[in-house]
Amino acid sequence: MRKVAIVAAASRQEEKMLDTEVEMMIPLISEVKAKTGLDQTEIGFTCSGSSDFLAGQAFSFVMTLDAVGPVPPISESHVEMDGAWALYETWVKFQMGIIDTALVYSYGKPSPGSLQDVLSTQLDPYYVAPLWPDAHAVAGLQARTLLEQGIINVDQLADCAVRAGTVESREEYFSQPMLSDPLRKADCPTYADGGVAMILAAEGKAEELCEKPAWITGIDHRIDVHHFGVRDFTTVPSARIAAEKAGVHDGPIDIAELHAAYTTHDLLLRKEMGLPETPNHSQRSYPIKADTLMASGLLRIAEAARAIWEGDANRALAHATAGPLLQQNLICVLSGEDT
Amino acid sequence: MTDVNVPSSLDGVEPVQSVRTPIRMEYTFTPGVAAQTYLREFGNKKILGNVSPIDGAILVPPRGADPRHGALCEEFVEMPHTGHIGSYCVTNVPIPGRDLDLPYISAWIFLDGADVGFLNLVAECPPEECRIGMRVEAVWKPDEEIGMTAENILYWKPSGGPDIPFAEAGVRGWHARKQGETNA
Amino acid sequence: MESHERLSAPLVLEYPFTRTTGPVIGAFLTGLRERIVLGIKRKDGTVLVPPTEYDPATSEALTEMVEVEQTGEVITWTWVQEPRDQSPWDRPHALAMIKLDGADTPLLHAVLVDSPETLDTGTRVRIKWREETEGHIKDIEGFLPVESKND
Amino acid sequence: MGTGGELAAVVGVGMTKFSATRGDVSMPGLVREAAQRALEDAGMQWDDIDAVVMGKAPDFFEGVMMPEIFLSEALGCVGKPMLRVHTAGSVGGSTALVAASLVHSGVHERVLTVAWEKQSESNAMWALSLKQPFQVSINAGAGGYFSPIIRQYMEVTQAPELIGCMVAFKDRQHALLNPYAHLHQPDLTFDQVVESPMLWEPIRYSETCPSSDGAAAMVIVNEAEADKAENPAWIHAGAMRSEANNFPGRDEVNPLASRECAADLWKQAGITNPREEIDVVEMYVPFSWYEPMWLESLGFCERGDGWKLVESGVTHIEGGDLPVNCSGGVLSSNPIGASGMIRFAEAALQVRGMAGDHQVTGAKKAMGHAYGGGAQYFAMWVVGQDKPAA
């Protein structure tokens, strides 16, 4: 496989943003271009991820394309997925050998809409969506199974909430009422508007653009079954396969940036991927505190890259998820060492 | 299609073939930074354009961005209420949610001095008299109905005066002006 | 930036989607309208409720539909204290995965109890049908515990 | 040269019957029908597929957010990678190109790609006219958007008024040769096309596309796999381009993104004279006038001459030397998200000699074309009977 690295990233998250998607993305895209000195005409491929449902408008990504400055025209694509999958599509383009640089971005603005209603429309449209279960309830169903089968315990939930910063202490955690029994508010995500942009470059170019490129040593993504009745709530086979294919176990992981919006997801993912509950370094930020649908996964990859640029990690794992009950998962392993 | 075997208890029963699953989602929209500024002034019967920080091109309505460069546009300029038709469509199909007499004319309006157009209604003009390059002016709602919405201008009507030649009308105007600058 | 209040306006996206069901989902919904519950048999003899058109593991088309019982067991549950606007239920209730007798997989629905204290994993429940059934997952109004907590 | 990386080819094509409402199937049933046919054509089982790439236009059409998530099992994708592409109307083409890239890159050997739309679940006019508050421009639907562009084309080229009707009549005739086409109008006359109501002047009712349910699928494989197949359609070139929707000086009649995408495509395919070297074209023509417009933009003729090709019958399957949309095109079947992939898949069928009654005899090289947004997103490919020259 051709060596590809992340050489620049910029991101922003706020609870509620006044800027349009274009106004939000321009400074971020400008920043990564400035960091690398690349002009849009020097970028081989551009790819983004976003959701029309979140934006409340069909073809919403068309207007956001203005943020890139696609004049003259660019080679470009868009996934109706988290930006982490836009990065995957881009990585594949690098493997074709037809590009040396790429721009990847994604964004989400949940604040204008009712995110729980939006998320309900992602569920089986015949049997489940008409009952409008919200994301917290779906997570609650899984959480009870995990607790009652002894796969995780409530103390672990409390400790995870403390790590994520949704509460200060176990005591504070246990003093919270149930939100979606057995989950408390501290177990569940707070949503944020936000976006992320990054530049990727192939070996030979990456070293010119970045002092310490964050090399992608492995990347893979998989999807599980959707039908709730068939899902085993205690496992995430897709994450396990993706982790293996991405070579997670080929060396020590210094930092794991997980797109876990619930404490239960965090603990279950670590278990499935054989990661210690507390890594050597904590995550740089937690989706439980600020989850930006469609961008959270790409943001994890940006954070993992930052950990490498800043010397916090030699080898970092980033994870993205989509769908209910961690149905679809992407794992990306980054390394600071030019292996 | 695969044949499905169902228990005999459903023999002779009219099968369900479709199901209604209504969806309702509520959003609360706030216009972006540039649109906020635009709408406030629009509520004062002023039309603002964005000025590109790159080459001074004027973009109406302002969206806070110059799409050619991916650049933020933070400068505004007040525009005249007159312009011309870049191109147009005579429509005989109703727009869902809008009560318009058919046929109606929708046209790309290029304000005088603007470098891009926007789609809007043209009226007080028989369809057969509408032309690319025809000069138009804004017809505003009565003052008491003007607010910070996008709908303060009811439509555009012919304002008289000589047409803009086809070669300079609409998007061609930009190239004509650039050509003029090069020659000058 | 001037210190005006932000402009804002509502947008409601609303549509009565009509979904054609195909034979399997259609048969399940027909069953609900007739107040019976159908599952679909996999090659290994296990029964999926609600039925899927294609085997989740092997992707082969499934065709053999069978009736299952209207009683079953709560596999897992969560409590909904404040139902959202679109919810079919306007009172606090449990959402649960319920495995019907004769089925091998659970379905998602509500258990209509007044407080979370009255519900456990393993609680036996039975279907409460809506008065008018039309061929919709909501023909099941919810599930009720079969025996009271005091038994 | 070429697409970069490894060779790839289409060895399986599957399509559903297209119709206003496919009342006999669910959404899983619809995508499955196309995918199953593609697999059967390729002689493969579900287990043979490494990954699935799905394309679809706005999720509002069906009211399911990211529906690939619930369609995982219907497409045999459990435990495999699934990608979901959305690039407006060009999406069916872009999706095929993303699927091809998974093979060109060497990441996968056998990829299933599916594009679909089930427009009957809602109403296209509703889904496309969702009006955000504070929006300045009026939204008169796709016809209202493209009509002013077509008007300028007519003005620039001075094309005769009935060229659009000729395209529409031709595509509806072609549709009679394609059992999957949505519109089958055996009794339609040219005069009826001309006399059909003017909807978005200069666009008549008969010059517009229908709203359809349907899906298209392809199996794309690497060279080793394709060598085992009887009649693979080798991918000679693939290109995508996008430009902004509205900017100073934008040529909306003949967008630069279209011209540059085509130039890249011909270069990759080693084609210097498309008119001579391409045997058949499946072009995205949702409004009849776009046939002459794209003929010019893609370099099949000089600017201003597109309508002359139409007028002289060059694009007709009977007697034309550059038949366009032998399947009946978007004007005869339009499940929006699938429409681009149908173009790509039809091109593959032609060079495989499997297009049935609408087969162009001896077609060796074919172009598939799709566009979207405000004519600003483009996806194109060239497929051939022979392996691309090294």
Short mmCIF file of C-alpha atoms in Angstrom, two decimals, chain B residues 48-178:
data_model
loop_
_atom_site.label_atom_id
_atom_site.label_comp_id
_atom_site.label_asym_id
_atom_site.label_seq_id
_atom_site.Cartn_x
_atom_site.Cartn_y
_atom_site.Cartn_z
CA LEU B 48 -26.83 44.68 0.21
CA GLY B 49 -24.22 42.87 -1.81
CA ASN B 50 -21.04 41.18 -0.61
CA VAL B 51 -17.75 42.49 -1.91
CA SER B 52 -15.18 39.84 -2.70
CA PRO B 53 -11.95 40.47 -0.79
CA ILE B 54 -10.03 38.97 -3.73
CA ASP B 55 -11.06 41.12 -6.67
CA GLY B 56 -13.96 43.28 -5.55
CA ALA B 57 -16.59 41.27 -7.41
CA ILE B 58 -20.05 41.99 -6.05
CA LEU B 59 -22.18 39.04 -5.01
CA VAL B 60 -25.92 39.42 -4.42
CA PRO B 61 -27.48 38.22 -2.20
CA PRO B 62 -24.56 38.08 0.23
CA ARG B 63 -23.78 34.60 1.51
CA GLY B 64 -20.56 35.50 3.24
CA ALA B 65 -18.42 33.65 0.74
CA ASP B 66 -16.75 34.10 -2.62
CA PRO B 67 -17.18 30.62 -4.08
CA ARG B 68 -14.35 31.09 -6.57
CA HIS B 69 -11.78 31.35 -3.82
CA GLY B 70 -13.36 29.84 -0.73
CA ALA B 71 -12.91 33.26 0.85
CA LEU B 72 -15.02 34.89 3.51
CA CYS B 73 -16.72 38.09 2.37
CA GLU B 74 -17.18 40.51 5.22
CA GLU B 75 -17.58 43.75 3.30
CA PHE B 76 -21.00 44.93 2.16
CA VAL B 77 -22.12 47.42 -0.43
CA GLU B 78 -25.56 48.89 -1.01
CA MET B 79 -27.04 48.01 -4.37
CA PRO B 80 -29.46 49.86 -6.63
CA HIS B 81 -32.97 48.49 -6.98
CA THR B 82 -32.66 48.13 -10.73
CA GLY B 83 -31.10 45.55 -12.96
CA HIS B 84 -31.72 43.31 -15.93
CA ILE B 85 -32.85 39.81 -16.77
CA GLY B 86 -30.00 37.37 -17.40
CA SER B 87 -32.39 34.64 -18.50
CA TYR B 88 -35.87 33.52 -17.55
CA CYS B 89 -38.50 30.81 -17.49
CA VAL B 90 -42.24 31.03 -18.08
CA THR B 91 -43.72 28.48 -15.73
CA ASN B 92 -47.10 26.81 -15.98
CA VAL B 93 -46.64 24.50 -12.99
CA PRO B 94 -47.49 25.57 -9.44
CA ILE B 95 -44.71 25.61 -6.83
CA PRO B 96 -45.72 23.54 -3.81
CA GLY B 97 -46.54 25.85 -0.95
CA ARG B 98 -46.75 29.03 -3.05
CA ASP B 99 -49.86 30.58 -4.40
CA LEU B 100 -48.92 32.06 -7.76
CA ASP B 101 -51.11 32.84 -10.75
CA LEU B 102 -50.07 30.78 -13.75
CA PRO B 103 -48.17 31.30 -15.85
CA TYR B 104 -45.56 33.19 -13.90
CA ILE B 105 -42.10 34.33 -14.92
CA SER B 106 -39.05 33.46 -12.88
CA ALA B 107 -35.86 35.15 -13.96
CA TRP B 108 -32.21 35.53 -13.11
CA ILE B 109 -32.04 39.12 -11.92
CA PHE B 110 -28.68 40.85 -12.26
CA LEU B 111 -28.70 44.08 -10.29
CA ASP B 112 -26.81 46.99 -11.81
CA GLY B 113 -23.22 46.57 -10.66
CA ALA B 114 -23.66 42.98 -9.46
CA ASP B 115 -21.53 40.15 -10.81
CA VAL B 116 -23.94 37.30 -10.11
CA GLY B 117 -27.70 37.01 -10.35
CA PHE B 118 -30.45 35.42 -8.30
CA LEU B 119 -33.74 33.77 -9.28
CA ASN B 120 -36.80 35.86 -8.59
CA LEU B 121 -40.28 36.63 -9.91
CA VAL B 122 -41.04 39.03 -12.76
CA ALA B 123 -44.55 40.44 -13.19
CA GLU B 124 -46.42 43.31 -14.88
CA CYS B 125 -44.96 41.84 -18.03
CA PRO B 126 -46.77 39.57 -20.50
CA PRO B 127 -44.67 36.41 -20.96
CA GLU B 128 -44.29 37.03 -24.69
CA GLU B 129 -42.72 40.43 -23.98
CA CYS B 130 -40.13 39.14 -21.51
CA ARG B 131 -36.59 39.18 -22.92
CA ILE B 132 -33.04 38.32 -21.94
CA GLY B 133 -31.44 41.70 -21.24
CA MET B 134 -34.71 43.46 -20.37
CA ARG B 135 -34.27 46.11 -17.67
CA VAL B 136 -36.27 45.65 -14.46
CA GLU B 137 -36.88 47.34 -11.13
CA ALA B 138 -37.99 46.04 -7.73
CA VAL B 139 -41.60 46.26 -6.62
CA TRP B 140 -41.59 46.26 -2.83
CA LYS B 141 -44.31 45.19 -0.48
CA PRO B 142 -46.24 48.02 1.19
CA ASP B 143 -44.03 49.62 3.87
CA GLU B 144 -46.14 48.30 6.72
CA GLU B 145 -45.53 44.72 5.54
CA ILE B 146 -41.77 45.04 5.16
CA GLY B 147 -39.81 42.99 7.66
CA MET B 148 -36.61 41.08 8.12
CA THR B 149 -37.62 38.32 5.74
CA ALA B 150 -36.45 37.38 2.28
CA GLU B 151 -39.85 38.25 0.80
CA ASN B 152 -39.91 42.06 0.91
CA ILE B 153 -39.70 42.34 -2.84
CA LEU B 154 -42.94 41.12 -4.38
CA TYR B 155 -41.51 40.87 -7.85
CA TRP B 156 -39.56 42.75 -10.50
CA LYS B 157 -41.22 44.71 -13.28
CA PRO B 158 -40.00 46.15 -16.57
CA SER B 159 -38.47 49.57 -15.98
CA GLY B 160 -38.08 50.67 -19.59
CA GLY B 161 -34.90 51.84 -21.20
CA PRO B 162 -32.80 50.02 -23.75
CA ASP B 163 -32.14 46.30 -23.22
CA ILE B 164 -28.71 45.07 -22.27
CA PRO B 165 -27.33 43.32 -25.40
CA PHE B 166 -27.39 39.53 -25.17
CA ALA B 167 -23.59 39.35 -25.22
CA GLU B 168 -23.45 41.45 -22.05
CA ALA B 169 -26.53 40.14 -20.28
CA GLY B 170 -26.39 37.83 -17.28
CA VAL B 171 -23.19 35.90 -16.67
CA ARG B 172 -21.82 37.12 -20.01
CA GLY B 173 -21.60 40.59 -18.49
CA TRP B 174 -18.66 39.55 -16.33
CA HIS B 175 -16.63 38.44 -19.33
CA ALA B 176 -17.65 41.54 -21.29
CA ARG B 177 -16.44 43.76 -18.45
CA LYS B 178 -13.18 41.82 -18.08
#
